[in-house]
PDB file of C-alpha atoms in Angstrom:
ATOM      1  CA  ILE A   1      76.224 -36.663-119.349  1.00 43.00           C
ATOM      2  CA  SER A   2      76.618 -33.853-116.878  1.00 43.00           C
ATOM      3  CA  PRO A   3      78.268 -30.749-118.325  1.00 45.00           C
ATOM      4  CA  HIS A   4      80.020 -30.368-114.963  1.00 45.00           C
ATOM      5  CA  PRO A   5      81.125 -33.885-113.982  1.00 42.00           C
ATOM      6  CA  TYR A   6      83.451 -32.625-111.229  1.00 36.00           C
ATOM      7  CA  ARG A   7      80.643 -30.704-109.514  1.00 42.00           C
ATOM      8  CA  PHE A   8      78.293 -33.686-109.822  1.00 37.00           C
ATOM      9  CA  ASN A   9      80.817 -36.081-108.277  1.00 48.00           C
ATOM     10  CA  THR A  10      81.583 -33.655-105.464  1.00 44.00           C
ATOM     11  CA  ALA A  11      77.885 -33.262-104.622  1.00 44.00           C
ATOM     12  CA  THR A  12      77.390 -37.026-104.739  1.00 43.00           C
ATOM     13  CA  SER A  13      80.394 -37.604-102.480  1.00 45.00           C
ATOM     14  CA  THR A  14      79.207 -34.968-100.015  1.00 42.00           C
ATOM     15  CA  MET A  15      75.746 -36.530 -99.856  1.00 44.00           C
ATOM     16  CA  ALA A  16      77.241 -39.977 -99.312  1.00 43.00           C
ATOM     17  CA  LEU A  17      79.315 -38.683 -96.423  1.00 42.00           C
ATOM     18  CA  ARG A  18      76.270 -37.057 -94.891  1.00 46.00           C
ATOM     19  CA  LEU A  19      74.264 -40.278 -95.161  1.00 42.00           C
ATOM     20  CA  ALA A  20      77.095 -42.249 -93.590  1.00 44.00           C
ATOM     21  CA  SER A  21      77.272 -39.733 -90.777  1.00 43.00           C
ATOM     22  CA  LEU A  22      73.514 -39.952 -90.193  1.00 38.00           C
ATOM     23  CA  ARG A  23      73.668 -43.754 -90.103  1.00 46.00           C
ATOM     24  CA  SER A  24      76.490 -43.594 -87.555  1.00 42.00           C
ATOM     25  CA  PHE A  25      74.557 -41.084 -85.437  1.00 37.00           C
ATOM     26  CA  SER A  26      71.438 -43.264 -85.664  1.00 39.00           C
ATOM     27  CA  ARG A  27      73.370 -46.319 -84.446  1.00 42.00           C
ATOM     28  CA  THR A  28      74.784 -44.308 -81.542  1.00 42.00           C
ATOM     29  CA  LEU A  29      71.366 -42.943 -80.638  1.00 41.00           C
ATOM     30  CA  ASN A  30      69.794 -46.378 -80.775  1.00 44.00           C
ATOM     31  CA  GLY A  31      72.541 -47.706 -78.543  1.00 44.00           C
ATOM     32  CA  ARG A  32      71.817 -44.988 -76.009  1.00 43.00           C
ATOM     33  CA  GLN A  33      68.119 -45.719 -76.188  1.00 44.00           C
ATOM     34  CA  MET A  34      68.749 -49.396 -75.529  1.00 39.00           C
ATOM     35  CA  SER A  35      70.985 -48.490 -72.575  1.00 44.00           C
ATOM     36  CA  THR A  36      68.224 -46.261 -71.201  1.00 45.00           C
ATOM     37  CA  LEU A  37      65.627 -48.995 -71.634  1.00 49.00           C
ATOM     38  CA  SER A  38      67.751 -51.406 -69.604  1.00 77.00           C
ATOM     39  CA  HIS A  39      66.762 -49.492 -66.463  1.00 94.00           C
ATOM     40  CA  MET A  40      63.534 -47.929 -67.664  1.00 96.00           C
ATOM     41  CA  ARG A  41      60.464 -48.023 -65.444  1.00 96.00           C
ATOM     42  CA  SER A  42      56.904 -47.296 -66.475  1.00 96.00           C
ATOM     43  CA  GLU A  43      55.081 -44.104 -65.606  1.00 97.00           C
ATOM     44  CA  GLU A  44      52.641 -46.253 -63.630  1.00 98.00           C
ATOM     45  CA  ASN A  45      55.512 -47.602 -61.539  1.00 98.00           C
ATOM     46  CA  PHE A  46      56.802 -44.071 -60.922  1.00 98.00           C
ATOM     47  CA  GLU A  47      53.376 -42.973 -59.697  1.00 98.00           C
ATOM     48  CA  ALA A  48      52.974 -46.108 -57.566  1.00 98.00           C
ATOM     49  CA  VAL A  49      56.233 -45.401 -55.713  1.00 98.00           C
ATOM     50  CA  LEU A  50      55.122 -41.844 -54.969  1.00 98.00           C
ATOM     51  CA  ASP A  51      51.705 -43.088 -53.876  1.00 98.00           C
ATOM     52  CA  LYS A  52      53.397 -45.461 -51.419  1.00 98.00           C
ATOM     53  CA  PHE A  53      55.459 -42.622 -49.955  1.00 98.00           C
ATOM     54  CA  ALA A  54      52.286 -40.545 -49.603  1.00 98.00           C
ATOM     55  CA  GLU A  55      50.435 -43.381 -47.893  1.00 98.00           C
ATOM     56  CA  ILE A  56      53.108 -44.646 -45.490  1.00 98.00           C
ATOM     57  CA  ARG A  57      55.044 -41.375 -44.963  1.00 98.00           C
ATOM     58  CA  ALA A  58      58.023 -42.895 -43.122  1.00 98.00           C
ATOM     59  CA  CYS A  59      61.157 -44.703 -44.304  1.00 98.00           C
ATOM     60  CA  ALA A  60      63.593 -46.753 -42.210  1.00 98.00           C
ATOM     61  CA  VAL A  61      67.125 -45.679 -43.223  1.00 98.00           C
ATOM     62  CA  LEU A  62      69.740 -48.239 -42.210  1.00 98.00           C
ATOM     63  CA  ARG A  63      73.485 -47.836 -41.995  1.00 97.00           C
ATOM     64  CA  THR A  64      75.432 -50.530 -40.126  1.00 98.00           C
ATOM     65  CA  ALA A  65      79.145 -51.118 -39.599  1.00 97.00           C
ATOM     66  CA  THR A  66      78.885 -54.839 -40.269  1.00 98.00           C
ATOM     67  CA  SER A  67      77.123 -56.936 -42.872  1.00 98.00           C
ATOM     68  CA  GLU A  68      75.859 -59.359 -40.247  1.00 98.00           C
ATOM     69  CA  ALA A  69      73.891 -56.728 -38.339  1.00 98.00           C
ATOM     70  CA  CYS A  70      72.187 -55.288 -41.420  1.00 98.00           C
ATOM     71  CA  PRO A  71      69.445 -57.852 -42.139  1.00 98.00           C
ATOM     72  CA  LYS A  72      68.677 -58.345 -38.453  1.00 98.00           C
ATOM     73  CA  ALA A  73      68.233 -54.615 -37.839  1.00 98.00           C
ATOM     74  CA  MET A  74      66.109 -54.098 -40.946  1.00 98.00           C
ATOM     75  CA  GLN A  75      63.964 -57.100 -40.165  1.00 98.00           C
ATOM     76  CA  ALA A  76      63.278 -55.626 -36.713  1.00 98.00           C
ATOM     77  CA  ALA A  77      62.159 -52.325 -38.272  1.00 98.00           C
ATOM     78  CA  ILE A  78      59.800 -54.161 -40.626  1.00 98.00           C
ATOM     79  CA  ASP A  79      58.463 -56.269 -37.766  1.00 98.00           C
ATOM     80  CA  GLY A  80      57.746 -53.001 -35.951  1.00 98.00           C
ATOM     81  CA  GLY A  81      55.627 -51.690 -38.811  1.00 98.00           C
ATOM     82  CA  PHE A  82      57.830 -50.039 -41.458  1.00 98.00           C
ATOM     83  CA  LYS A  83      56.665 -50.529 -45.053  1.00 98.00           C
ATOM     84  CA  ILE A  84      59.343 -48.406 -46.759  1.00 98.00           C
ATOM     85  CA  VAL A  85      63.020 -49.149 -46.149  1.00 98.00           C
ATOM     86  CA  GLU A  86      66.337 -47.839 -47.421  1.00 98.00           C
ATOM     87  CA  PHE A  87      69.646 -49.684 -47.496  1.00 98.00           C
ATOM     88  CA  THR A  88      72.676 -47.381 -47.769  1.00 98.00           C
ATOM     89  CA  LEU A  89      75.754 -48.131 -49.871  1.00 98.00           C
ATOM     90  CA  THR A  90      77.995 -47.433 -46.879  1.00 98.00           C
ATOM     91  CA  THR A  91      76.753 -50.705 -45.342  1.00 98.00           C
ATOM     92  CA  PRO A  92      78.877 -53.770 -46.197  1.00 98.00           C
ATOM     93  CA  ASP A  93      77.125 -56.017 -48.744  1.00 98.00           C
ATOM     94  CA  CYS A  94      74.376 -53.425 -49.079  1.00 98.00           C
ATOM     95  CA  LEU A  95      73.168 -54.499 -52.517  1.00 98.00           C
ATOM     96  CA  GLN A  96      73.001 -58.177 -51.590  1.00 98.00           C
ATOM     97  CA  HIS A  97      70.890 -57.387 -48.539  1.00 98.00           C
ATOM     98  CA  LEU A  98      68.709 -55.098 -50.658  1.00 98.00           C
ATOM     99  CA  ALA A  99      68.163 -57.853 -53.208  1.00 98.00           C
ATOM    100  CA  ASP A 100      67.301 -60.362 -50.487  1.00 98.00           C
ATOM    101  CA  PHE A 101      64.690 -58.096 -48.896  1.00 98.00           C
ATOM    102  CA  ARG A 102      63.206 -57.117 -52.243  1.00 98.00           C
ATOM    103  CA  ALA A 103      62.740 -60.811 -53.068  1.00 98.00           C
ATOM    104  CA  LYS A 104      61.255 -61.528 -49.635  1.00 98.00           C
ATOM    105  CA  TYR A 105      58.864 -58.573 -49.431  1.00 98.00           C
ATOM    106  CA  ASP A 106      58.144 -57.633 -53.049  1.00 97.00           C
ATOM    107  CA  GLY A 107      54.768 -55.914 -53.229  1.00 95.00           C
ATOM    108  CA  ASP A 108      54.497 -55.488 -49.460  1.00 98.00           C
ATOM    109  CA  VAL A 109      57.543 -53.511 -48.304  1.00 98.00           C
ATOM    110  CA  MET A 110      59.032 -50.953 -50.725  1.00 98.00           C
ATOM    111  CA  VAL A 111      62.826 -51.206 -50.832  1.00 98.00           C
ATOM    112  CA  GLY A 112      65.214 -48.449 -51.910  1.00 98.00           C
ATOM    113  CA  CYS A 113      68.898 -47.599 -51.922  1.00 98.00           C
ATOM    114  CA  GLY A 114      70.683 -44.574 -50.478  1.00 98.00           C
ATOM    115  CA  THR A 115      74.087 -42.879 -50.485  1.00 98.00           C
ATOM    116  CA  ILE A 116      73.986 -42.967 -54.292  1.00 98.00           C
ATOM    117  CA  LEU A 117      76.699 -40.659 -55.650  1.00 98.00           C
ATOM    118  CA  ASN A 118      76.601 -41.131 -59.430  1.00 98.00           C
ATOM    119  CA  PRO A 119      74.553 -42.773 -62.204  1.00 97.00           C
ATOM    120  CA  ASP A 120      76.670 -45.952 -62.025  1.00 97.00           C
ATOM    121  CA  ASP A 121      75.715 -46.349 -58.354  1.00 98.00           C
ATOM    122  CA  ALA A 122      72.088 -45.823 -59.309  1.00 98.00           C
ATOM    123  CA  ALA A 123      72.277 -48.437 -62.080  1.00 98.00           C
ATOM    124  CA  ARG A 124      73.815 -51.017 -59.743  1.00 98.00           C
ATOM    125  CA  ALA A 125      71.136 -50.319 -57.149  1.00 98.00           C
ATOM    126  CA  MET A 126      68.368 -50.747 -59.719  1.00 98.00           C
ATOM    127  CA  ASP A 127      69.948 -53.988 -60.920  1.00 98.00           C
ATOM    128  CA  ALA A 128      69.767 -55.238 -57.321  1.00 98.00           C
ATOM    129  CA  GLY A 129      66.051 -54.457 -57.184  1.00 98.00           C
ATOM    130  CA  SER A 130      65.884 -50.968 -55.711  1.00 98.00           C
ATOM    131  CA  GLU A 131      62.517 -49.264 -56.178  1.00 98.00           C
ATOM    132  CA  PHE A 132      63.755 -45.726 -55.538  1.00 98.00           C
ATOM    133  CA  ILE A 133      67.049 -43.831 -55.300  1.00 98.00           C
ATOM    134  CA  ILE A 134      68.279 -41.579 -52.474  1.00 98.00           C
ATOM    135  CA  THR A 135      71.308 -39.272 -52.685  1.00 98.00           C
ATOM    136  CA  PRO A 136      73.016 -37.555 -49.723  1.00 98.00           C
ATOM    137  CA  VAL A 137      73.443 -34.272 -51.622  1.00 98.00           C
ATOM    138  CA  MET A 138      71.905 -32.560 -54.659  1.00 98.00           C
ATOM    139  CA  LEU A 139      73.404 -34.334 -57.676  1.00 98.00           C
ATOM    140  CA  PRO A 140      71.835 -33.151 -60.965  1.00 98.00           C
ATOM    141  CA  ASP A 141      73.365 -35.984 -63.006  1.00 98.00           C
ATOM    142  CA  VAL A 142      71.745 -38.632 -60.805  1.00 98.00           C
ATOM    143  CA  ILE A 143      68.406 -36.809 -60.676  1.00 98.00           C
ATOM    144  CA  GLU A 144      68.307 -36.474 -64.467  1.00 97.00           C
ATOM    145  CA  TRP A 145      69.412 -40.098 -65.006  1.00 97.00           C
ATOM    146  CA  CYS A 146      66.506 -41.200 -62.837  1.00 98.00           C
ATOM    147  CA  LYS A 147      64.015 -38.801 -64.414  1.00 97.00           C
ATOM    148  CA  GLU A 148      64.769 -40.124 -67.909  1.00 96.00           C
ATOM    149  CA  ARG A 149      63.947 -43.628 -66.666  1.00 97.00           C
ATOM    150  CA  ASN A 150      60.843 -42.902 -64.550  1.00 98.00           C
ATOM    151  CA  ILE A 151      62.754 -43.723 -61.371  1.00 98.00           C
ATOM    152  CA  VAL A 152      61.893 -41.790 -58.216  1.00 98.00           C
ATOM    153  CA  CYS A 153      64.969 -39.942 -56.938  1.00 98.00           C
ATOM    154  CA  VAL A 154      65.025 -38.210 -53.543  1.00 98.00           C
ATOM    155  CA  PRO A 155      68.135 -35.992 -53.375  1.00 98.00           C
ATOM    156  CA  GLY A 156      69.629 -34.536 -50.214  1.00 98.00           C
ATOM    157  CA  CYS A 157      69.186 -30.765 -49.909  1.00 97.00           C
ATOM    158  CA  GLN A 158      69.822 -28.368 -47.016  1.00 94.00           C
ATOM    159  CA  THR A 159      68.505 -25.056 -48.319  1.00 96.00           C
ATOM    160  CA  PRO A 160      65.322 -23.948 -50.068  1.00 97.00           C
ATOM    161  CA  THR A 161      67.456 -23.031 -53.080  1.00 98.00           C
ATOM    162  CA  GLU A 162      68.814 -26.570 -53.350  1.00 98.00           C
ATOM    163  CA  MET A 163      65.317 -27.982 -53.000  1.00 98.00           C
ATOM    164  CA  VAL A 164      63.970 -25.826 -55.805  1.00 98.00           C
ATOM    165  CA  ASN A 165      66.908 -26.759 -58.027  1.00 98.00           C
ATOM    166  CA  ALA A 166      66.360 -30.449 -57.266  1.00 98.00           C
ATOM    167  CA  TYR A 167      62.674 -30.049 -58.139  1.00 98.00           C
ATOM    168  CA  ARG A 168      63.531 -28.298 -61.419  1.00 98.00           C
ATOM    169  CA  HIS A 169      65.931 -31.106 -62.365  1.00 98.00           C
ATOM    170  CA  GLY A 170      63.142 -33.648 -61.857  1.00 98.00           C
ATOM    171  CA  ALA A 171      63.162 -34.781 -58.216  1.00 98.00           C
ATOM    172  CA  PRO A 172      59.550 -35.286 -57.030  1.00 98.00           C
ATOM    173  CA  LEU A 173      60.640 -35.477 -53.364  1.00 98.00           C
ATOM    174  CA  GLN A 174      63.413 -33.450 -51.733  1.00 98.00           C
ATOM    175  CA  LYS A 175      65.282 -34.863 -48.732  1.00 98.00           C
ATOM    176  CA  LEU A 176      66.113 -32.345 -46.007  1.00 97.00           C
ATOM    177  CA  PHE A 177      69.637 -33.335 -44.952  1.00 95.00           C
ATOM    178  CA  PRO A 178      71.387 -32.626 -42.714  1.00 90.00           C
ATOM    179  CA  GLY A 179      68.951 -31.318 -40.120  1.00 85.00           C
ATOM    180  CA  VAL A 180      68.252 -27.618 -39.717  1.00 86.00           C
ATOM    181  CA  ALA A 181      67.522 -25.381 -36.731  1.00 82.00           C
ATOM    182  CA  GLY A 182      63.825 -25.059 -36.120  1.00 87.00           C
ATOM    183  CA  GLY A 183      62.979 -28.542 -37.381  1.00 93.00           C
ATOM    184  CA  PRO A 184      59.212 -28.809 -37.992  1.00 96.00           C
ATOM    185  CA  MET A 185      58.734 -25.028 -38.029  1.00 96.00           C
ATOM    186  CA  TRP A 186      61.404 -24.686 -40.723  1.00 96.00           C
ATOM    187  CA  VAL A 187      59.501 -27.224 -42.818  1.00 97.00           C
ATOM    188  CA  LYS A 188      56.269 -25.302 -42.269  1.00 97.00           C
ATOM    189  CA  ALA A 189      57.843 -22.010 -43.343  1.00 97.00           C
ATOM    190  CA  VAL A 190      59.444 -23.429 -46.488  1.00 97.00           C
ATOM    191  CA  SER A 191      56.393 -25.499 -47.445  1.00 96.00           C
ATOM    192  CA  SER A 192      54.192 -22.412 -47.130  1.00 96.00           C
ATOM    193  CA  ALA A 193      56.471 -20.249 -49.241  1.00 97.00           C
ATOM    194  CA  LEU A 194      57.211 -22.981 -51.823  1.00 98.00           C
ATOM    195  CA  PRO A 195      54.088 -25.161 -51.847  1.00 97.00           C
ATOM    196  CA  PHE A 196      55.169 -27.180 -54.907  1.00 97.00           C
ATOM    197  CA  LEU A 197      57.968 -28.822 -52.889  1.00 98.00           C
ATOM    198  CA  SER A 198      57.511 -32.207 -51.199  1.00 98.00           C
ATOM    199  CA  ILE A 199      60.005 -32.229 -48.330  1.00 98.00           C
ATOM    200  CA  ASN A 200      61.382 -35.405 -46.761  1.00 98.00           C
ATOM    201  CA  PRO A 201      63.342 -34.616 -43.541  1.00 97.00           C
ATOM    202  CA  THR A 202      65.707 -37.319 -42.295  1.00 95.00           C
ATOM    203  CA  SER A 203      68.360 -35.879 -39.982  1.00 89.00           C
ATOM    204  CA  GLY A 204      66.793 -34.443 -36.831  1.00 93.00           C
ATOM    205  CA  VAL A 205      63.710 -36.687 -36.961  1.00 97.00           C
ATOM    206  CA  ASP A 206      63.222 -38.837 -33.858  1.00 97.00           C
ATOM    207  CA  LEU A 207      60.682 -41.241 -32.426  1.00 97.00           C
ATOM    208  CA  ASP A 208      58.548 -38.476 -30.931  1.00 96.00           C
ATOM    209  CA  ASN A 209      58.744 -35.550 -33.366  1.00 96.00           C
ATOM    210  CA  ALA A 210      58.212 -37.484 -36.614  1.00 97.00           C
ATOM    211  CA  GLY A 211      54.489 -36.764 -36.492  1.00 97.00           C
ATOM    212  CA  ASP A 212      55.171 -33.071 -35.847  1.00 97.00           C
ATOM    213  CA  TYR A 213      57.215 -32.821 -39.058  1.00 97.00           C
ATOM    214  CA  LEU A 214      54.359 -34.381 -41.017  1.00 98.00           C
ATOM    215  CA  LYS A 215      51.721 -32.160 -39.471  1.00 97.00           C
ATOM    216  CA  MET A 216      53.828 -29.107 -40.338  1.00 97.00           C
ATOM    217  CA  GLY A 217      53.901 -29.955 -44.024  1.00 97.00           C
ATOM    218  CA  ALA A 218      56.568 -32.607 -44.583  1.00 98.00           C
ATOM    219  CA  ALA A 219      55.578 -35.134 -47.239  1.00 98.00           C
ATOM    220  CA  SER A 220      57.341 -37.967 -45.418  1.00 98.00           C
ATOM    221  CA  VAL A 221      60.216 -38.554 -43.003  1.00 98.00           C
ATOM    222  CA  GLY A 222      63.283 -40.772 -42.749  1.00 98.00           C
ATOM    223  CA  LEU A 223      64.367 -42.406 -39.493  1.00 98.00           C
ATOM    224  CA  VAL A 224      68.039 -43.192 -38.990  1.00 97.00           C
ATOM    225  CA  ALA A 225      69.847 -43.424 -35.615  1.00 97.00           C
ATOM    226  CA  PRO A 226      66.807 -42.811 -33.373  1.00 98.00           C
ATOM    227  CA  LEU A 227      65.217 -45.904 -34.935  1.00 98.00           C
ATOM    228  CA  PHE A 228      68.369 -47.961 -35.379  1.00 98.00           C
ATOM    229  CA  ASP A 229      69.907 -47.224 -31.991  1.00 98.00           C
ATOM    230  CA  PRO A 230      73.656 -47.916 -32.394  1.00 97.00           C
ATOM    231  CA  GLU A 231      73.899 -49.326 -28.868  1.00 97.00           C
ATOM    232  CA  ALA A 232      71.000 -51.697 -29.491  1.00 98.00           C
ATOM    233  CA  ILE A 233      72.617 -52.898 -32.728  1.00 98.00           C
ATOM    234  CA  ALA A 234      76.015 -53.342 -31.037  1.00 97.00           C
ATOM    235  CA  SER A 235      74.473 -55.402 -28.237  1.00 97.00           C
ATOM    236  CA  GLY A 236      72.214 -57.400 -30.551  1.00 97.00           C
ATOM    237  CA  ASP A 237      69.053 -56.025 -28.945  1.00 98.00           C
ATOM    238  CA  PHE A 238      66.933 -56.067 -32.083  1.00 98.00           C
ATOM    239  CA  ASP A 239      63.730 -56.249 -30.038  1.00 98.00           C
ATOM    240  CA  GLN A 240      64.458 -52.661 -29.000  1.00 98.00           C
ATOM    241  CA  ILE A 241      64.590 -51.616 -32.642  1.00 98.00           C
ATOM    242  CA  ALA A 242      61.200 -53.241 -33.249  1.00 98.00           C
ATOM    243  CA  LYS A 243      59.804 -51.316 -30.268  1.00 98.00           C
ATOM    244  CA  ASN A 244      61.299 -48.084 -31.632  1.00 98.00           C
ATOM    245  CA  ALA A 245      59.604 -48.797 -34.959  1.00 98.00           C
ATOM    246  CA  GLU A 246      56.225 -49.379 -33.342  1.00 98.00           C
ATOM    247  CA  ARG A 247      56.531 -46.131 -31.391  1.00 98.00           C
ATOM    248  CA  VAL A 248      57.456 -43.920 -34.318  1.00 98.00           C
ATOM    249  CA  MET A 249      54.949 -45.487 -36.710  1.00 98.00           C
ATOM    250  CA  ALA A 250      52.170 -44.801 -34.225  1.00 98.00           C
ATOM    251  CA  ASN A 251      53.120 -41.101 -34.308  1.00 97.00           C
ATOM    252  CA  VAL A 252      53.345 -41.110 -38.089  1.00 98.00           C
ATOM    253  CA  GLN A 253      49.947 -42.740 -38.558  1.00 97.00           C
ATOM    254  CA  GLU A 254      48.285 -40.041 -36.442  1.00 96.00           C
ATOM    255  CA  ALA A 255      49.210 -37.517 -39.150  1.00 96.00           C
ATOM    256  CA  GLY A 256      47.288 -39.431 -41.819  1.00 95.00           C
ATOM    257  CA  PRO A 257      48.163 -39.781 -45.519  1.00 96.00           C
ATOM    258  CA  TYR A 258      49.854 -37.059 -47.556  1.00 96.00           C
ATOM    259  CA  GLN A 259      48.013 -35.276 -50.336  1.00 94.00           C
ATOM    260  CA  ARG A 260      50.347 -35.514 -53.299  1.00 94.00           C
ATOM    261  CA  LYS A 261      51.120 -32.437 -55.396  1.00 83.00           C
ATOM    262  CA  LYS A 262      50.555 -33.400 -59.012  1.00 74.00           C
TER     263      LYS A 262
END
């Protein structure tokens, strides 16, 4: 019999509370791990997405006012040679169109989702079949959510400081958005000073200067309005979009593949 029964009981009670607390924490942690695994991708998949960006070096970025125009415009870009495409959440029925194209072109055309503003957006995009995530601005919570799950995130940045911060949070590519004065020469200057960055300009890239951006150090480029001419979409002239795609992809291919920074 313990000569100090009160002390013994107190110690036992304290230990029991600690064990209960640890069990509760363990259940919470396991729940979080299961939630993470629901959108987890393999490291091999992460590398494969980056390899595709390095090989193709151009992404068709579509934003349409109507749901009806979306698949027709994107199909025209693919017919013209694009192998990486991005559907933006500002397009009506974006995720349905994304899912349809992922099912149709899985393994041939890489499909991603843009205008992601928070981790919930990112999760919904991944559920629809997105293979990468694009944000319009530098959002650390989205970048970190993606990094934890081996998902490639390309955040929008306008300054070298934002690009470095995005890189430090885990973004392997940094989207230059909106466009900056100097265009390709700006990319050359920043890439030379900060060679660990992999810059992806979108705004300011057109059918003729896309190759110049790549030759000046850009990892890849995004084509928006110059590819998806609003007047052509409004008039239903999707053949013009296919011709735009052929023209810009010819310029992109002249630059050759990108040497990834690992």
